[in-house]
Structures are given as structure tokens and as C-alpha cells.
PDB file of C-alpha atoms in Angstrom:
ATOM      1  CA  MET A   1     110.388  84.460 105.927  1.00  0.00           C
ATOM      2  CA  THR A   2     108.548  85.363 102.727  1.00  0.00           C
ATOM      3  CA  PRO A   3     111.058  86.078  99.919  1.00  0.00           C
ATOM      4  CA  PRO A   4     110.772  89.444  98.147  1.00  0.00           C
ATOM      5  CA  VAL A   5     108.716  89.576  94.961  1.00  0.00           C
ATOM      6  CA  THR A   6     110.438  90.415  91.678  1.00  0.00           C
ATOM      7  CA  PRO A   7     108.630  91.923  88.659  1.00  0.00           C
ATOM      8  CA  ASP A   8     109.202  88.853  86.474  1.00  0.00           C
ATOM      9  CA  GLN A   9     107.199  86.713  88.918  1.00  0.00           C
ATOM     10  CA  ILE A  10     103.971  88.695  88.490  1.00  0.00           C
ATOM     11  CA  ARG A  11     101.380  87.067  86.241  1.00  0.00           C
ATOM     12  CA  SER A  12      98.230  88.634  84.813  1.00  0.00           C
ATOM     13  CA  HIS A  13      94.901  87.521  83.395  1.00  0.00           C
ATOM     14  CA  THR A  14      92.234  89.706  81.814  1.00  0.00           C
ATOM     15  CA  LEU A  15      88.535  88.989  82.232  1.00  0.00           C
ATOM     16  CA  ARG A  16      86.463  90.384  79.389  1.00  0.00           C
ATOM     17  CA  ASN A  17      83.121  90.531  77.667  1.00  0.00           C
ATOM     18  CA  ASP A  18      81.581  92.930  75.163  1.00  0.00           C
ATOM     19  CA  ALA A  19      81.380  95.851  77.627  1.00  0.00           C
ATOM     20  CA  VAL A  20      83.832  95.176  80.469  1.00  0.00           C
ATOM     21  CA  GLN A  21      87.525  94.408  80.779  1.00  0.00           C
ATOM     22  CA  VAL A  22      89.219  93.617  84.117  1.00  0.00           C
ATOM     23  CA  THR A  23      92.954  92.949  84.382  1.00  0.00           C
ATOM     24  CA  LEU A  24      93.987  90.866  87.396  1.00  0.00           C
ATOM     25  CA  LEU A  25      97.451  90.315  88.872  1.00  0.00           C
ATOM     26  CA  SER A  26      98.849  87.400  90.848  1.00  0.00           C
ATOM     27  CA  LEU A  27     100.509  89.876  93.222  1.00  0.00           C
ATOM     28  CA  GLY A  28      97.993  90.647  95.953  1.00  0.00           C
ATOM     29  CA  CYS A  29      95.164  89.134  93.901  1.00  0.00           C
ATOM     30  CA  ALA A  30      94.927  92.677  92.544  1.00  0.00           C
ATOM     31  CA  VAL A  31      92.564  94.341  90.113  1.00  0.00           C
ATOM     32  CA  GLN A  32      95.049  96.393  88.131  1.00  0.00           C
ATOM     33  CA  ARG A  33      92.493  97.890  85.758  1.00  0.00           C
ATOM     34  CA  TRP A  34      88.684  97.796  85.453  1.00  0.00           C
ATOM     35  CA  GLN A  35      87.204  99.376  82.345  1.00  0.00           C
ATOM     36  CA  VAL A  36      83.508  99.767  81.601  1.00  0.00           C
ATOM     37  CA  ALA A  37      82.601 100.922  78.098  1.00  0.00           C
ATOM     38  CA  GLY A  38      86.161 102.235  77.769  1.00  0.00           C
ATOM     39  CA  THR A  39      86.140 104.190  81.047  1.00  0.00           C
ATOM     40  CA  ASP A  40      88.519 103.310  83.861  1.00  0.00           C
ATOM     41  CA  VAL A  41      86.418 102.955  87.018  1.00  0.00           C
ATOM     42  CA  THR A  42      89.164 102.034  89.499  1.00  0.00           C
ATOM     43  CA  LEU A  43      92.567 103.526  90.228  1.00  0.00           C
ATOM     44  CA  GLY A  44      95.600 101.473  89.323  1.00  0.00           C
ATOM     45  CA  TYR A  45      99.265 101.521  88.408  1.00  0.00           C
ATOM     46  CA  ALA A  46     100.405 101.343  84.798  1.00  0.00           C
ATOM     47  CA  ASP A  47     103.290  98.992  85.645  1.00  0.00           C
ATOM     48  CA  PRO A  48     102.518  95.757  87.535  1.00  0.00           C
ATOM     49  CA  ALA A  49     105.881  96.111  89.301  1.00  0.00           C
ATOM     50  CA  GLU A  50     104.457  99.075  91.245  1.00  0.00           C
ATOM     51  CA  TYR A  51     102.266  96.616  93.152  1.00  0.00           C
ATOM     52  CA  ILE A  52     105.376  95.275  94.898  1.00  0.00           C
ATOM     53  CA  ARG A  53     105.421  98.416  97.035  1.00  0.00           C
ATOM     54  CA  ASN A  54     101.770  99.549  96.765  1.00  0.00           C
ATOM     55  CA  ALA A  55     101.596 101.439 100.061  1.00  0.00           C
ATOM     56  CA  PRO A  56      97.930 102.462  99.508  1.00  0.00           C
ATOM     57  CA  TYR A  57      96.846  98.835  98.875  1.00  0.00           C
ATOM     58  CA  LEU A  58      95.383  99.714  95.464  1.00  0.00           C
ATOM     59  CA  GLY A  59      93.037  97.017  94.181  1.00  0.00           C
ATOM     60  CA  VAL A  60      94.276  94.134  96.329  1.00  0.00           C
ATOM     61  CA  ILE A  61      92.865  91.582  98.769  1.00  0.00           C
ATOM     62  CA  VAL A  62      93.923  92.442 102.322  1.00  0.00           C
ATOM     63  CA  GLY A  63      94.356  89.845 105.086  1.00  0.00           C
ATOM     64  CA  ARG A  64      94.743  87.662 107.088  1.00  0.00           C
ATOM     65  CA  VAL A  65      92.898  90.342 109.010  1.00  0.00           C
ATOM     66  CA  ALA A  66      91.706  93.498 107.267  1.00  0.00           C
ATOM     67  CA  ASN A  67      91.773  96.841 109.047  1.00  0.00           C
ATOM     68  CA  ARG A  68      93.484  97.486 112.369  1.00  0.00           C
ATOM     69  CA  ILE A  69      94.351  95.215 115.269  1.00  0.00           C
ATOM     70  CA  SER A  70      95.034  97.551 118.162  1.00  0.00           C
ATOM     71  CA  ASN A  71      98.513  97.509 119.665  1.00  0.00           C
ATOM     72  CA  ALA A  72      99.468  94.762 117.202  1.00  0.00           C
ATOM     73  CA  ARG A  73      98.479  91.949 119.542  1.00  0.00           C
ATOM     74  CA  PHE A  74      95.594  89.724 120.514  1.00  0.00           C
ATOM     75  CA  THR A  75      94.927  86.972 123.035  1.00  0.00           C
ATOM     76  CA  LEU A  76      93.462  83.597 122.109  1.00  0.00           C
ATOM     77  CA  ASP A  77      92.956  80.711 124.547  1.00  0.00           C
ATOM     78  CA  GLY A  78      95.157  82.439 127.107  1.00  0.00           C
ATOM     79  CA  GLU A  79      98.085  83.012 124.750  1.00  0.00           C
ATOM     80  CA  THR A  80      99.070  86.462 123.477  1.00  0.00           C
ATOM     81  CA  TYR A  81     100.148  86.731 119.845  1.00  0.00           C
ATOM     82  CA  LEU A  82     102.401  89.607 118.765  1.00  0.00           C
ATOM     83  CA  LEU A  83     101.984  90.979 115.239  1.00  0.00           C
ATOM     84  CA  PRO A  84     103.949  93.456 113.103  1.00  0.00           C
ATOM     85  CA  ALA A  85     103.140  97.052 114.084  1.00  0.00           C
ATOM     86  CA  ASN A  86     103.214  98.218 110.467  1.00  0.00           C
ATOM     87  CA  LEU A  87     100.968 101.181 111.358  1.00  0.00           C
ATOM     88  CA  PRO A  88     102.496 101.971 114.763  1.00  0.00           C
ATOM     89  CA  PRO A  89     101.374 101.036 117.299  1.00  0.00           C
ATOM     90  CA  HIS A  90      98.828  98.896 115.433  1.00  0.00           C
ATOM     91  CA  CYS A  91      98.818  96.083 112.894  1.00  0.00           C
ATOM     92  CA  LEU A  92      97.150  97.047 109.607  1.00  0.00           C
ATOM     93  CA  HIS A  93      95.720  94.646 107.009  1.00  0.00           C
ATOM     94  CA  GLY A  94      97.455  91.562 108.384  1.00  0.00           C
ATOM     95  CA  GLY A  95     100.990  92.881 108.732  1.00  0.00           C
ATOM     96  CA  SER A  96     103.851  93.244 106.306  1.00  0.00           C
ATOM     97  CA  PRO A  97     103.777  91.453 104.003  1.00  0.00           C
ATOM     98  CA  GLY A  98     100.124  90.539 104.321  1.00  0.00           C
ATOM     99  CA  PHE A  99      98.028  88.816 101.670  1.00  0.00           C
ATOM    100  CA  SER A 100      98.025  92.106  99.739  1.00  0.00           C
ATOM    101  CA  HIS A 101     101.740  91.893  98.960  1.00  0.00           C
ATOM    102  CA  ARG A 102     102.088  88.143  98.391  1.00  0.00           C
ATOM    103  CA  LEU A 103     102.304  86.222  95.159  1.00  0.00           C
ATOM    104  CA  TRP A 104      99.156  84.144  94.768  1.00  0.00           C
ATOM    105  CA  GLU A 105      98.895  81.161  92.446  1.00  0.00           C
ATOM    106  CA  LEU A 106      96.807  82.400  89.516  1.00  0.00           C
ATOM    107  CA  GLU A 107      94.724  79.919  87.536  1.00  0.00           C
ATOM    108  CA  PRO A 108      92.921  81.425  84.521  1.00  0.00           C
ATOM    109  CA  VAL A 109      89.693  79.408  84.534  1.00  0.00           C
ATOM    110  CA  SER A 110      88.079  81.096  81.539  1.00  0.00           C
ATOM    111  CA  GLN A 111      87.649  84.427  79.800  1.00  0.00           C
ATOM    112  CA  THR A 112      85.332  85.467  82.634  1.00  0.00           C
ATOM    113  CA  GLU A 113      86.818  83.741  85.692  1.00  0.00           C
ATOM    114  CA  ALA A 114      90.113  83.399  87.550  1.00  0.00           C
ATOM    115  CA  ARG A 115      91.054  81.410  90.646  1.00  0.00           C
ATOM    116  CA  PHE A 116      93.725  82.519  93.098  1.00  0.00           C
ATOM    117  CA  THR A 117      95.219  80.432  95.922  1.00  0.00           C
ATOM    118  CA  LEU A 118      97.655  81.235  98.715  1.00  0.00           C
ATOM    119  CA  VAL A 119      99.047  79.285 101.678  1.00  0.00           C
ATOM    120  CA  SER A 120      99.860  81.280 104.806  1.00  0.00           C
ATOM    121  CA  GLU A 121     101.934  79.097 107.112  1.00  0.00           C
ATOM    122  CA  ASP A 122     101.579  78.762 110.878  1.00  0.00           C
ATOM    123  CA  GLY A 123     103.221  81.786 112.507  1.00  0.00           C
ATOM    124  CA  ASP A 124     103.008  83.956 109.393  1.00  0.00           C
ATOM    125  CA  GLN A 125     103.025  87.573 110.628  1.00  0.00           C
ATOM    126  CA  GLY A 126     102.544  86.170 114.128  1.00  0.00           C
ATOM    127  CA  PHE A 127      99.171  84.517 113.482  1.00  0.00           C
ATOM    128  CA  PRO A 128      98.538  80.956 114.661  1.00  0.00           C
ATOM    129  CA  GLY A 129      97.657  78.131 112.309  1.00  0.00           C
ATOM    130  CA  THR A 130      98.081  77.452 108.609  1.00  0.00           C
ATOM    131  CA  ALA A 131      95.535  79.274 106.449  1.00  0.00           C
ATOM    132  CA  ARG A 132      94.745  78.160 102.899  1.00  0.00           C
ATOM    133  CA  ALA A 133      93.033  80.949 100.993  1.00  0.00           C
ATOM    134  CA  GLU A 134      91.121  80.760  97.722  1.00  0.00           C
ATOM    135  CA  VAL A 135      89.634  83.702  95.850  1.00  0.00           C
ATOM    136  CA  ARG A 136      87.516  83.250  92.745  1.00  0.00           C
ATOM    137  CA  ILE A 137      86.820  86.385  90.742  1.00  0.00           C
ATOM    138  CA  THR A 138      84.085  86.085  88.125  1.00  0.00           C
ATOM    139  CA  LEU A 139      82.850  88.603  85.574  1.00  0.00           C
ATOM    140  CA  ASP A 140      79.110  88.318  84.926  1.00  0.00           C
ATOM    141  CA  GLY A 141      77.801  91.049  82.654  1.00  0.00           C
ATOM    142  CA  TYR A 142      78.736  94.313  84.376  1.00  0.00           C
ATOM    143  CA  ALA A 143      79.274  92.618  87.752  1.00  0.00           C
ATOM    144  CA  LEU A 144      82.472  91.365  89.345  1.00  0.00           C
ATOM    145  CA  ARG A 145      81.862  88.642  91.914  1.00  0.00           C
ATOM    146  CA  TYR A 146      84.308  87.797  94.699  1.00  0.00           C
ATOM    147  CA  ASP A 147      84.033  84.365  96.324  1.00  0.00           C
ATOM    148  CA  MET A 148      86.660  84.294  99.092  1.00  0.00           C
ATOM    149  CA  ARG A 149      87.321  81.234 101.250  1.00  0.00           C
ATOM    150  CA  VAL A 150      89.903  80.352 103.880  1.00  0.00           C
ATOM    151  CA  ALA A 151      90.413  76.939 105.499  1.00  0.00           C
ATOM    152  CA  THR A 152      92.498  76.768 108.676  1.00  0.00           C
ATOM    153  CA  ASP A 153      93.918  73.912 110.736  1.00  0.00           C
ATOM    154  CA  ARG A 154      93.315  75.619 114.089  1.00  0.00           C
ATOM    155  CA  PRO A 155      91.315  78.599 115.385  1.00  0.00           C
ATOM    156  CA  THR A 156      92.735  81.863 114.062  1.00  0.00           C
ATOM    157  CA  PRO A 157      91.306  85.275 113.133  1.00  0.00           C
ATOM    158  CA  ILE A 158      90.385  85.706 109.462  1.00  0.00           C
ATOM    159  CA  ASN A 159      88.840  88.823 107.923  1.00  0.00           C
ATOM    160  CA  LEU A 160      89.476  89.473 104.226  1.00  0.00           C
ATOM    161  CA  ALA A 161      88.473  92.537 102.202  1.00  0.00           C
ATOM    162  CA  GLN A 162      88.792  93.802  98.656  1.00  0.00           C
ATOM    163  CA  HIS A 163      90.519  97.189  98.591  1.00  0.00           C
ATOM    164  CA  LEU A 164      89.487  98.678  95.241  1.00  0.00           C
ATOM    165  CA  TYR A 165      89.675 102.445  94.720  1.00  0.00           C
ATOM    166  CA  PHE A 166      86.594 103.530  92.775  1.00  0.00           C
ATOM    167  CA  ASN A 167      86.344 106.612  90.575  1.00  0.00           C
ATOM    168  CA  LEU A 168      83.403 106.227  88.207  1.00  0.00           C
ATOM    169  CA  MET A 169      84.425 109.298  86.193  1.00  0.00           C
ATOM    170  CA  GLY A 170      87.792 107.731  85.470  1.00  0.00           C
ATOM    171  CA  THR A 171      89.751 110.732  86.711  1.00  0.00           C
ATOM    172  CA  GLY A 172      89.543 113.790  88.957  1.00  0.00           C
ATOM    173  CA  SER A 173      87.833 114.203  92.315  1.00  0.00           C
ATOM    174  CA  VAL A 174      85.109 111.855  93.562  1.00  0.00           C
ATOM    175  CA  MET A 175      83.526 114.492  95.779  1.00  0.00           C
ATOM    176  CA  ASP A 176      80.795 114.937  93.142  1.00  0.00           C
ATOM    177  CA  HIS A 177      79.881 111.234  93.422  1.00  0.00           C
ATOM    178  CA  SER A 178      76.696 110.404  95.336  1.00  0.00           C
ATOM    179  CA  LEU A 179      76.582 107.550  97.843  1.00  0.00           C
ATOM    180  CA  GLN A 180      73.854 105.595  99.603  1.00  0.00           C
ATOM    181  CA  VAL A 181      74.638 102.949 102.231  1.00  0.00           C
ATOM    182  CA  ALA A 182      72.140 100.801 104.111  1.00  0.00           C
ATOM    183  CA  ALA A 183      73.677 101.386 107.538  1.00  0.00           C
ATOM    184  CA  ALA A 184      72.163 103.003 110.627  1.00  0.00           C
ATOM    185  CA  GLN A 185      75.191 102.483 112.896  1.00  0.00           C
ATOM    186  CA  TYR A 186      78.944 102.970 112.768  1.00  0.00           C
ATOM    187  CA  LEU A 187      82.076 102.140 114.760  1.00  0.00           C
ATOM    188  CA  PRO A 188      83.567 105.259 116.408  1.00  0.00           C
ATOM    189  CA  VAL A 189      87.369 105.442 116.402  1.00  0.00           C
ATOM    190  CA  ASP A 190      90.065 106.977 118.566  1.00  0.00           C
ATOM    191  CA  GLY A 191      92.847 109.351 117.525  1.00  0.00           C
ATOM    192  CA  THR A 192      94.679 106.533 115.745  1.00  0.00           C
ATOM    193  CA  ASN A 193      91.588 105.630 113.719  1.00  0.00           C
ATOM    194  CA  THR A 194      91.103 102.396 115.661  1.00  0.00           C
ATOM    195  CA  PRO A 195      87.629 101.357 116.918  1.00  0.00           C
ATOM    196  CA  THR A 196      86.836 102.269 120.510  1.00  0.00           C
ATOM    197  CA  GLY A 197      84.526  99.281 120.925  1.00  0.00           C
ATOM    198  CA  GLU A 198      81.334 101.331 120.755  1.00  0.00           C
ATOM    199  CA  ILE A 199      78.592 101.031 118.139  1.00  0.00           C
ATOM    200  CA  LEU A 200      76.691 104.300 117.693  1.00  0.00           C
ATOM    201  CA  PRO A 201      73.906 105.680 115.453  1.00  0.00           C
ATOM    202  CA  VAL A 202      75.043 107.479 112.305  1.00  0.00           C
ATOM    203  CA  ASP A 203      72.471 110.255 112.902  1.00  0.00           C
ATOM    204  CA  GLY A 204      74.060 113.682 112.533  1.00  0.00           C
ATOM    205  CA  THR A 205      77.452 112.341 111.442  1.00  0.00           C
ATOM    206  CA  ARG A 206      79.256 112.479 108.119  1.00  0.00           C
ATOM    207  CA  TYR A 207      78.792 108.701 108.000  1.00  0.00           C
ATOM    208  CA  ASP A 208      75.024 108.953 107.504  1.00  0.00           C
ATOM    209  CA  TYR A 209      74.350 107.781 103.956  1.00  0.00           C
ATOM    210  CA  ARG A 210      70.987 106.158 104.596  1.00  0.00           C
ATOM    211  CA  THR A 211      69.590 108.498 101.960  1.00  0.00           C
ATOM    212  CA  THR A 212      71.612 109.346  98.879  1.00  0.00           C
ATOM    213  CA  ARG A 213      73.903 112.330  99.313  1.00  0.00           C
ATOM    214  CA  SER A 214      76.971 113.612  97.552  1.00  0.00           C
ATOM    215  CA  LEU A 215      80.334 113.144  99.214  1.00  0.00           C
ATOM    216  CA  THR A 216      80.673 116.939  99.312  1.00  0.00           C
ATOM    217  CA  ASP A 217      77.335 117.340 101.112  1.00  0.00           C
ATOM    218  CA  ALA A 218      78.399 114.758 103.693  1.00  0.00           C
ATOM    219  CA  ASP A 219      81.864 116.252 104.136  1.00  0.00           C
ATOM    220  CA  PRO A 220      81.882 119.918 103.016  1.00  0.00           C
ATOM    221  CA  GLN A 221      85.175 120.615 104.809  1.00  0.00           C
ATOM    222  CA  ARG A 222      86.812 117.672 103.047  1.00  0.00           C
ATOM    223  CA  ILE A 223      88.065 116.154 106.265  1.00  0.00           C
ATOM    224  CA  GLY A 224      87.764 112.742 104.694  1.00  0.00           C
ATOM    225  CA  CYS A 225      86.083 109.552 105.810  1.00  0.00           C
ATOM    226  CA  ASP A 226      87.778 106.355 106.960  1.00  0.00           C
ATOM    227  CA  ALA A 227      85.182 104.568 109.059  1.00  0.00           C
ATOM    228  CA  SER A 228      83.254 101.320 109.335  1.00  0.00           C
ATOM    229  CA  VAL A 229      79.477 101.367 109.178  1.00  0.00           C
ATOM    230  CA  VAL A 230      77.366  98.439 110.363  1.00  0.00           C
ATOM    231  CA  LEU A 231      75.180  97.248 107.512  1.00  0.00           C
ATOM    232  CA  ASP A 232      71.455  96.722 107.918  1.00  0.00           C
ATOM    233  CA  SER A 233      70.101  93.282 107.106  1.00  0.00           C
ATOM    234  CA  GLY A 234      68.193  93.002 103.850  1.00  0.00           C
ATOM    235  CA  ALA A 235      68.326  91.657 100.337  1.00  0.00           C
ATOM    236  CA  GLY A 236      69.031  94.927  98.514  1.00  0.00           C
ATOM    237  CA  PRO A 237      72.421  96.442  97.724  1.00  0.00           C
ATOM    238  CA  ALA A 238      74.511  97.389 100.749  1.00  0.00           C
ATOM    239  CA  ALA A 239      75.786 100.441  98.873  1.00  0.00           C
ATOM    240  CA  THR A 240      75.145 102.380  95.689  1.00  0.00           C
ATOM    241  CA  LEU A 241      77.415 104.995  94.146  1.00  0.00           C
ATOM    242  CA  SER A 242      76.724 107.247  91.169  1.00  0.00           C
ATOM    243  CA  ALA A 243      78.732 109.780  89.187  1.00  0.00           C
ATOM    244  CA  PRO A 244      77.790 112.763  86.989  1.00  0.00           C
ATOM    245  CA  ASN A 245      78.701 110.823  83.837  1.00  0.00           C
ATOM    246  CA  GLY A 246      75.850 108.383  84.488  1.00  0.00           C
ATOM    247  CA  MET A 247      78.041 105.533  85.672  1.00  0.00           C
ATOM    248  CA  GLY A 248      76.646 103.697  88.691  1.00  0.00           C
ATOM    249  CA  LEU A 249      77.907 101.140  91.194  1.00  0.00           C
ATOM    250  CA  ARG A 250      75.951  98.662  93.296  1.00  0.00           C
ATOM    251  CA  LEU A 251      77.550  96.455  95.952  1.00  0.00           C
ATOM    252  CA  TRP A 252      76.060  93.369  97.598  1.00  0.00           C
ATOM    253  CA  THR A 253      77.799  91.488 100.393  1.00  0.00           C
ATOM    254  CA  ASP A 254      77.213  88.955 103.138  1.00  0.00           C
ATOM    255  CA  ARG A 255      79.661  90.767 105.468  1.00  0.00           C
ATOM    256  CA  PRO A 256      78.315  92.827 108.407  1.00  0.00           C
ATOM    257  CA  THR A 257      80.311  96.038 107.921  1.00  0.00           C
ATOM    258  CA  LEU A 258      81.564  98.328 105.188  1.00  0.00           C
ATOM    259  CA  GLN A 259      84.670 100.478 105.516  1.00  0.00           C
ATOM    260  CA  ILE A 260      84.087 103.782 103.700  1.00  0.00           C
ATOM    261  CA  TYR A 261      87.370 105.468 102.797  1.00  0.00           C
ATOM    262  CA  THR A 262      87.376 108.657 100.716  1.00  0.00           C
ATOM    263  CA  THR A 263      91.178 108.602 100.363  1.00  0.00           C
ATOM    264  CA  PRO A 264      92.144 111.805 102.258  1.00  0.00           C
ATOM    265  CA  TRP A 265      95.729 110.509 102.578  1.00  0.00           C
ATOM    266  CA  LEU A 266      96.228 109.178  99.059  1.00  0.00           C
ATOM    267  CA  SER A 267      99.362 110.449  97.327  1.00  0.00           C
ATOM    268  CA  PRO A 268     101.321 109.478  94.205  1.00  0.00           C
ATOM    269  CA  GLN A 269     103.361 106.329  94.831  1.00  0.00           C
ATOM    270  CA  GLY A 270     104.072 105.228  91.265  1.00  0.00           C
ATOM    271  CA  ALA A 271     103.066 105.817  87.647  1.00  0.00           C
ATOM    272  CA  ALA A 272      99.266 105.838  87.493  1.00  0.00           C
ATOM    273  CA  LEU A 273      97.123 104.471  84.691  1.00  0.00           C
ATOM    274  CA  PRO A 274      96.795 106.920  81.775  1.00  0.00           C
ATOM    275  CA  GLY A 275      94.778 110.021  82.672  1.00  0.00           C
ATOM    276  CA  GLN A 276      94.647 109.274  86.396  1.00  0.00           C
ATOM    277  CA  THR A 277      96.026 111.199  89.346  1.00  0.00           C
ATOM    278  CA  HIS A 278      96.448 109.567  92.736  1.00  0.00           C
ATOM    279  CA  GLU A 279      95.687 112.481  95.039  1.00  0.00           C
ATOM    280  CA  PRO A 280      93.424 113.007  98.069  1.00  0.00           C
ATOM    281  CA  MET A 281      89.720 112.520  97.328  1.00  0.00           C
ATOM    282  CA  THR A 282      90.297 111.023  93.868  1.00  0.00           C
ATOM    283  CA  ALA A 283      88.689 107.699  94.811  1.00  0.00           C
ATOM    284  CA  ILE A 284      86.441 106.002  97.323  1.00  0.00           C
ATOM    285  CA  CYS A 285      86.957 102.543  98.801  1.00  0.00           C
ATOM    286  CA  LEU A 286      83.962 100.460  99.868  1.00  0.00           C
ATOM    287  CA  GLU A 287      85.517  97.550 101.762  1.00  0.00           C
ATOM    288  CA  ALA A 288      83.098  94.807 102.803  1.00  0.00           C
ATOM    289  CA  GLN A 289      84.441  93.043 105.878  1.00  0.00           C
ATOM    290  CA  ASP A 290      83.776  91.874 109.425  1.00  0.00           C
ATOM    291  CA  HIS A 291      83.906  94.213 112.414  1.00  0.00           C
ATOM    292  CA  ALA A 292      87.286  95.916 112.669  1.00  0.00           C
ATOM    293  CA  ASP A 293      89.501  95.055 115.657  1.00  0.00           C
ATOM    294  CA  ALA A 294      87.077  92.318 116.696  1.00  0.00           C
ATOM    295  CA  MET A 295      89.771  90.448 118.632  1.00  0.00           C
ATOM    296  CA  THR A 296      90.039  93.404 121.016  1.00  0.00           C
ATOM    297  CA  HIS A 297      86.371  94.242 121.495  1.00  0.00           C
ATOM    298  CA  GLY A 298      83.111  92.390 122.037  1.00  0.00           C
ATOM    299  CA  PHE A 299      82.195  92.429 118.361  1.00  0.00           C
ATOM    300  CA  PRO A 300      81.020  89.306 116.506  1.00  0.00           C
ATOM    301  CA  SER A 301      83.855  86.792 116.325  1.00  0.00           C
ATOM    302  CA  VAL A 302      86.288  86.627 113.420  1.00  0.00           C
ATOM    303  CA  LEU A 303      87.749  83.311 114.599  1.00  0.00           C
ATOM    304  CA  HIS A 304      87.711  80.449 112.112  1.00  0.00           C
ATOM    305  CA  GLY A 305      88.929  76.883 112.508  1.00  0.00           C
ATOM    306  CA  PRO A 306      88.715  73.420 110.923  1.00  0.00           C
ATOM    307  CA  GLU A 307      84.971  73.190 111.569  1.00  0.00           C
ATOM    308  CA  THR A 308      84.195  76.833 110.769  1.00  0.00           C
ATOM    309  CA  PRO A 309      85.930  77.840 107.519  1.00  0.00           C
ATOM    310  CA  TYR A 310      85.783  81.430 106.341  1.00  0.00           C
ATOM    311  CA  ARG A 311      83.753  82.517 103.326  1.00  0.00           C
ATOM    312  CA  GLN A 312      82.800  85.906 101.895  1.00  0.00           C
ATOM    313  CA  LEU A 313      80.576  86.646  98.912  1.00  0.00           C
ATOM    314  CA  THR A 314      80.725  90.192  97.560  1.00  0.00           C
ATOM    315  CA  THR A 315      79.445  91.374  94.183  1.00  0.00           C
ATOM    316  CA  ILE A 316      80.240  94.766  92.676  1.00  0.00           C
ATOM    317  CA  GLU A 317      78.357  95.930  89.594  1.00  0.00           C
ATOM    318  CA  ILE A 318      79.519  99.017  87.695  1.00  0.00           C
ATOM    319  CA  ALA A 319      77.433  99.971  84.680  1.00  0.00           C
ATOM    320  CA  PRO A 320      76.216 102.960  82.678  1.00  0.00           C
ATOM    321  CA  ARG A 321      72.765 104.034  83.828  1.00  0.00           C
ATOM    322  CA  GLY A 322      70.436 104.579  80.896  1.00  0.00           C
TER     323      GLY A 322
END
């Protein structure tokens, strides 16, 4: 059983250059604070100890398996594995505690790079096999690059995702942000927000961001979005986001889907960074990952073993647009 984390165990390292400062935590491999030209562009907690609870998964790496696994179980090679139903009746973000709430080993490589490692033992949260995870986070100009790798000693599902909450204005609602996503299809969900197994066109839905539109235009009733879109192939950014203050975000990834979450259920859980409020629609998450609930449906496999290690490359650039 994983022992509880205490505040004195949490380490931090700040990446910095002339324009950008990013504070990282060993707990959850979290981005606590990301500032561009003095503006906070992600939500965070003022006190690192708040990340011990962190119910909204602010800024962390989620895993072993991001998103939902329906009915908190899956079958592999004829054996059924039971997982924690931490979002009843489903397993969310790898169980409790998943990678998001674990202490990682933090190695400050340089002023612009940090390396995190974590060992998840066989049977952790019900998953088979030992998984050895490594995340390198590198600051390059205005861009933050995630290089995430997992080596396993037997076949097991792996699907990591960064869970940053973006607000390019630094505070207030994000419904005036404009989003473009290179995705013509999405994964419909049931009443518990779990994929049905279908893949449908985004045409006529509030998930259609093939051309740039404001979040308000896409969702005038403010229902909120928490859905996976299937990314088109291509060399350009998978997503772009812009705010009225001229700040812009571009995201590149080698993952096939992007979870778009406009935080309709966000609520205050702890003391926020100065000037921030953690309320519905005050951030947007853009979570690059593999197909959600792939172990249940006929989606591309998320199984990785000794001969097929996991790797994800995702780069997020946030910069003033001149």
C-alpha cells in the first residue's frame, strides 16, 4: 500500500528563462505555476500541500491509465483485473492514488529541464506488471516539452496525460478564449461520461473546432465540454488557443486523441494562486492521450510490454502574439 504523502516530502524545481517561469513539484509531477511575461497561464494552488488532495487533478500527470475505464475492470489474456472505482462505477485516471497523487523522484537537470521517475509495482491499483515511468519536462523558449516514457515487465495498459488547466488571461472566465482543434471525429459518451465505443463526425456538435471559434460560440448555454476528439494526422499543431489579451497557445502531440475539458465542475478545493478563482469555466484542459476506455472497446490498443515500451511527446507553447 502506498504510504500517505506529507507536505515536507514535496520537492520543487523552477524552470526559467528571460520570459517564462515554470514551477514543478515532485508530487504528481505537477506544474504548480506557469508564468509568461508575468502572467499566470495555468491554474494552481498557492501551497504545494494542497496537491496532496487535489481532487481536480490540477497540473499533474495522470496514469497509469488516463480517463475512464468503464466499470473499473478490464480483461487481458483471459484474466479480469479489478480496479478502484474512484468515480463510481468507473476507474478514473488510474485509480486512487494514481500517478497524479504519488511522490515522484525529482532530478533537477538544469535551469530549463527536470527529470521525474516513478516505479509502480505489480498489482498497483489492480494493474498487472511493474511499470517504470520517466517524465522529462524541458523549457525551450516559450515552449514546455513533455517526454513521457514507461517501461513494463509484462503487457499492461498505459495511457498517460498532462492535466494542466489553462487560462491565458490569468484569471476570470475562459469562455472568451478561442479554440481551434484539428479533429473531424469525436468519441460519444454515455450518461456517466464514458465512451460508448462509437467514433462519430464532429459536424453540428459543440465539439467542432475545425475552424477557430470562441468557447461561448461553441457552447452558448455553458453546458460545458468534457469529450475526446480524434486528431487528424498532420505536422501542424493539434490545437491552438487564444485569449483577448493576445496570449496564444499551440499544442503538438504524437497522441491520437485530445480530451477537451472546459471545467464545468471545477470548484474551490484549496487556496488558489494570487488573483485566481477556481470556478466553473475558469480554465480549459487540453489533454493529449490515447483513446479513452480502449480496454473496453475496439479502439487502438493501449497495451505495452517489454518489447513495446510507452512513449509520448507533447509540446505546449504559450506566448504573447505580436
